[in-house]
Amino acid sequence: DAKTTQPTSMDCAEGRAANLPCNHSTISGNEYVYWYRQIHSQGPQYIIHGLKNNETNEMASLIITEDRKSSTLILPHATLRDTAVYYCIVLNYSGGGADGLTFGKGTHLIIQP
Amino acid sequence: GAVVSQHPSWVICKSGTSVKIECRSLDFQATTMFWYRQFPKQSLMLMATSNEGSKATYEQGVEKDKFLINHASLTLSTLTVTSAHPEDSSFYICSARRWGRSTDTQYFGPGTRLTVL
């Protein structure tokens, strides 16, 4: 699976959009981009995933560049409860679900009141 | 959304005893479940892959005789830490694979904090 690079930490003001970048320059054609987050002392929470088109659900939007070498997770109106470590993970879809996830260090997003 | 539960949420045991942790997928069937552990200030590390009706596959460095995994049904996997020692104290988290025509996603349980005295 391709390696990902994320900033160590980010701050965002409550009520503003939080934009979390992820670089995955070695991603291959059949690899999806998944985003999870982990709030302190809890299990990771699935947020969203995509292949090449932009995706949106009730939690967030995922913007993937045309060359697929990077992506951005957008939380449109951040709240204090969005403070967490966010993980960007690239998976081979054909076996992605059947393989365990490799968690990097992620981005610690801190929402400021 | 898909819900995965774990029981217990925390456990304290004496050194040398065994502890069993349950992982259940509540609203979907999961032929594949995974077990992870997380030490303080570190990321999750995959321990093993649990497939219903077959033997678990362990990651390198994880002792299969110490961490016994049973996946006897499509909604339940158990992890038994045998002869636990203080160094086994950690946050144990399971996930269940929800796989279908338009989805292939792992959903995580809330975790079990194990403290071995």
XYZ file of C-alpha atoms in Angstrom:
230
model
C 0.000 0.000 0.000
C 1.191 3.502 -0.784
C 2.689 5.613 1.976
C 0.989 8.800 3.117
C 2.360 12.039 4.557
C 0.322 14.325 6.806
C 1.164 17.368 8.909
C 1.730 16.522 12.549
C -0.761 19.025 13.903
C -3.185 21.737 12.865
C -5.358 24.305 14.592
C -8.741 25.508 13.402
C -11.240 27.949 14.856
C -14.605 26.596 15.898
C -17.224 27.141 13.202
C -14.684 27.429 10.408
C -13.867 24.805 7.803
C -11.000 22.497 8.688
C -8.929 21.405 5.706
C -6.620 18.466 6.353
C -4.099 17.645 3.617
C -2.586 14.282 2.776
C 0.130 13.430 0.275
C 0.148 10.000 -1.350
C 2.398 10.487 -4.349
C 3.032 6.755 -4.896
C -0.637 5.797 -5.018
C -1.500 3.256 -7.707
C -4.582 3.035 -9.895
C -6.578 0.582 -7.801
C -5.842 2.177 -4.433
C -8.479 4.091 -2.524
C -7.948 6.901 -0.030
C -9.616 6.319 3.351
C -9.919 8.752 6.234
C -10.437 7.811 9.861
C -10.217 9.801 13.053
C -9.511 8.841 16.633
C -10.790 10.862 19.507
C -8.760 10.408 22.661
C -9.147 6.960 24.264
C -11.695 5.772 21.708
C -11.590 3.442 18.722
C -11.043 5.007 15.288
C -14.108 6.308 13.478
C -14.548 5.887 9.738
C -15.110 9.209 7.974
C -15.030 8.817 4.209
C -13.189 7.206 1.319
C -12.758 7.749 -2.408
C -10.938 6.655 -5.535
C -10.692 9.637 -7.868
C -13.915 11.598 -7.707
C -14.673 14.025 -4.925
C -16.909 12.542 -2.268
C -19.223 14.048 0.330
C -21.184 12.559 3.188
C -22.803 13.819 6.360
C -19.458 14.113 8.115
C -17.041 15.528 5.578
C -15.949 16.091 2.009
C -12.974 14.472 0.319
C -11.211 16.278 -2.484
C -8.744 14.204 -4.517
C -6.453 15.927 -7.011
C -6.675 14.932 -10.640
C -3.313 13.147 -10.534
C -4.456 11.456 -7.277
C -1.162 12.259 -5.587
C -2.798 14.203 -2.803
C -6.139 14.740 -1.147
C -7.838 17.048 1.342
C -10.396 16.164 3.966
C -12.770 19.030 4.670
C -14.845 19.355 7.820
C -17.170 22.187 6.764
C -18.076 23.635 10.168
C -15.661 22.378 12.789
C -16.835 21.961 16.374
C -14.899 21.268 19.550
C -15.921 17.606 19.240
C -13.924 17.364 16.022
C -10.676 17.610 17.986
C -8.982 14.293 17.207
C -6.134 12.608 15.361
C -7.031 12.205 11.679
C -5.526 9.396 9.646
C -5.245 9.251 5.867
C -4.766 5.662 4.684
C -4.316 4.311 1.175
C -5.653 0.835 0.443
C -5.755 -1.519 -2.498
C -9.500 -1.903 -2.983
C -9.385 -5.394 -4.343
C -7.921 -6.551 -1.090
C -8.244 -3.419 0.945
C -10.926 -4.562 3.251
C -9.317 -7.907 3.696
C -6.063 -6.372 4.864
C -5.468 -4.705 8.147
C -4.971 -0.967 8.159
C -1.557 0.625 8.546
C -1.842 3.709 10.715
C 0.777 6.420 10.440
C 1.098 9.252 12.926
C -1.842 11.196 11.497
C -2.686 14.862 12.019
C -3.691 16.074 15.451
C -6.453 18.580 14.715
C -7.218 20.953 17.545
C -10.375 23.029 17.303
C -10.033 26.286 19.174
C -13.082 27.941 20.791
C -23.819 3.357 10.178
C -22.149 0.106 11.094
C -21.775 -0.588 14.809
C -19.073 -2.654 16.444
C -19.023 -3.291 20.172
C -16.340 -4.555 22.521
C -16.587 -6.037 25.958
C -15.299 -5.264 28.467
C -14.375 -1.622 27.969
C -11.686 -1.929 30.601
C -10.207 -4.713 32.689
C -7.614 -4.981 35.435
C -6.054 -8.355 36.109
C -3.194 -9.915 38.000
C -0.028 -11.052 36.286
C -0.292 -14.644 35.086
C -4.036 -14.669 34.553
C -5.903 -14.798 31.228
C -8.293 -12.190 29.902
C -10.889 -12.571 27.161
C -12.070 -9.625 25.055
C -15.146 -9.873 22.829
C -15.750 -8.006 19.594
C -19.201 -7.999 18.014
C -20.568 -6.534 14.814
C -24.085 -5.535 15.844
C -25.840 -4.718 12.580
C -23.862 -6.536 9.913
C -22.076 -9.811 9.358
C -18.312 -9.788 9.203
C -16.339 -12.674 7.797
C -13.169 -10.761 8.610
C -12.308 -8.990 11.820
C -9.028 -7.481 12.922
C -7.317 -6.953 16.245
C -5.072 -3.983 16.960
C -3.315 -2.666 20.014
C -2.216 0.813 20.870
C 0.401 1.813 23.417
C 0.367 5.310 24.934
C 1.203 8.086 22.470
C 1.556 5.617 19.607
C -0.561 4.694 16.613
C -2.600 1.528 16.302
C -0.627 -1.570 15.361
C -2.261 -4.513 13.643
C -1.898 -7.711 15.652
C -3.883 -10.269 13.686
C -6.549 -10.927 11.102
C -9.455 -13.106 12.152
C -11.472 -14.980 9.531
C -14.711 -16.715 10.423
C -14.280 -20.448 10.583
C -10.543 -20.488 10.050
C -7.321 -19.820 11.908
C -6.222 -16.279 12.536
C -3.259 -14.769 10.744
C -0.785 -13.037 13.033
C 1.542 -10.160 12.240
C 5.238 -10.647 12.626
C 6.305 -10.431 16.222
C 2.881 -11.244 17.689
C 2.857 -14.501 19.636
C -0.041 -16.647 18.475
C 0.099 -18.837 21.587
C -0.206 -15.803 23.809
C -2.937 -13.979 21.924
C -5.584 -16.564 21.105
C -8.183 -15.501 18.566
C -11.462 -17.248 17.879
C -13.938 -16.163 15.200
C -16.684 -18.715 15.607
C -19.534 -16.740 14.080
C -20.097 -13.976 11.567
C -20.692 -11.449 14.320
C -18.253 -12.409 17.069
C -14.503 -12.590 17.430
C -12.698 -13.045 20.727
C -9.140 -12.258 21.776
C -7.746 -14.057 24.803
C -4.564 -12.734 26.333
C -3.076 -15.756 28.086
C -0.739 -15.503 31.074
C -0.870 -11.745 30.919
C 2.109 -9.707 32.101
C 2.470 -5.983 32.793
C 4.005 -5.418 29.351
C 0.716 -6.619 27.820
C -1.038 -3.622 29.322
C -2.398 -1.706 26.354
C -5.494 -0.482 24.530
C -6.898 -3.341 22.435
C -9.179 -2.414 19.551
C -11.020 -4.613 17.100
C -12.468 -3.804 13.704
C -14.937 -5.600 11.469
C -14.946 -5.557 7.695
C -18.204 -4.600 6.082
C -17.996 -5.710 2.487
C -20.577 -5.468 -0.247
C -21.250 -4.365 -3.771
C -20.558 -0.712 -3.104
C -18.640 -0.738 0.134
C -15.510 -2.214 1.638
C -14.813 -0.526 4.934
C -13.537 -1.459 8.363
C -15.515 -0.263 11.367
C -13.881 -0.132 14.757
C -15.032 -0.995 18.228
C -14.594 1.412 21.142
C -11.573 -0.447 22.492
C -10.675 -2.338 25.672
C -8.122 -0.972 28.080
C -6.172 -3.771 29.726
C -4.088 -3.158 32.818
C -2.006 -6.037 34.147
C -0.741 -5.618 37.696
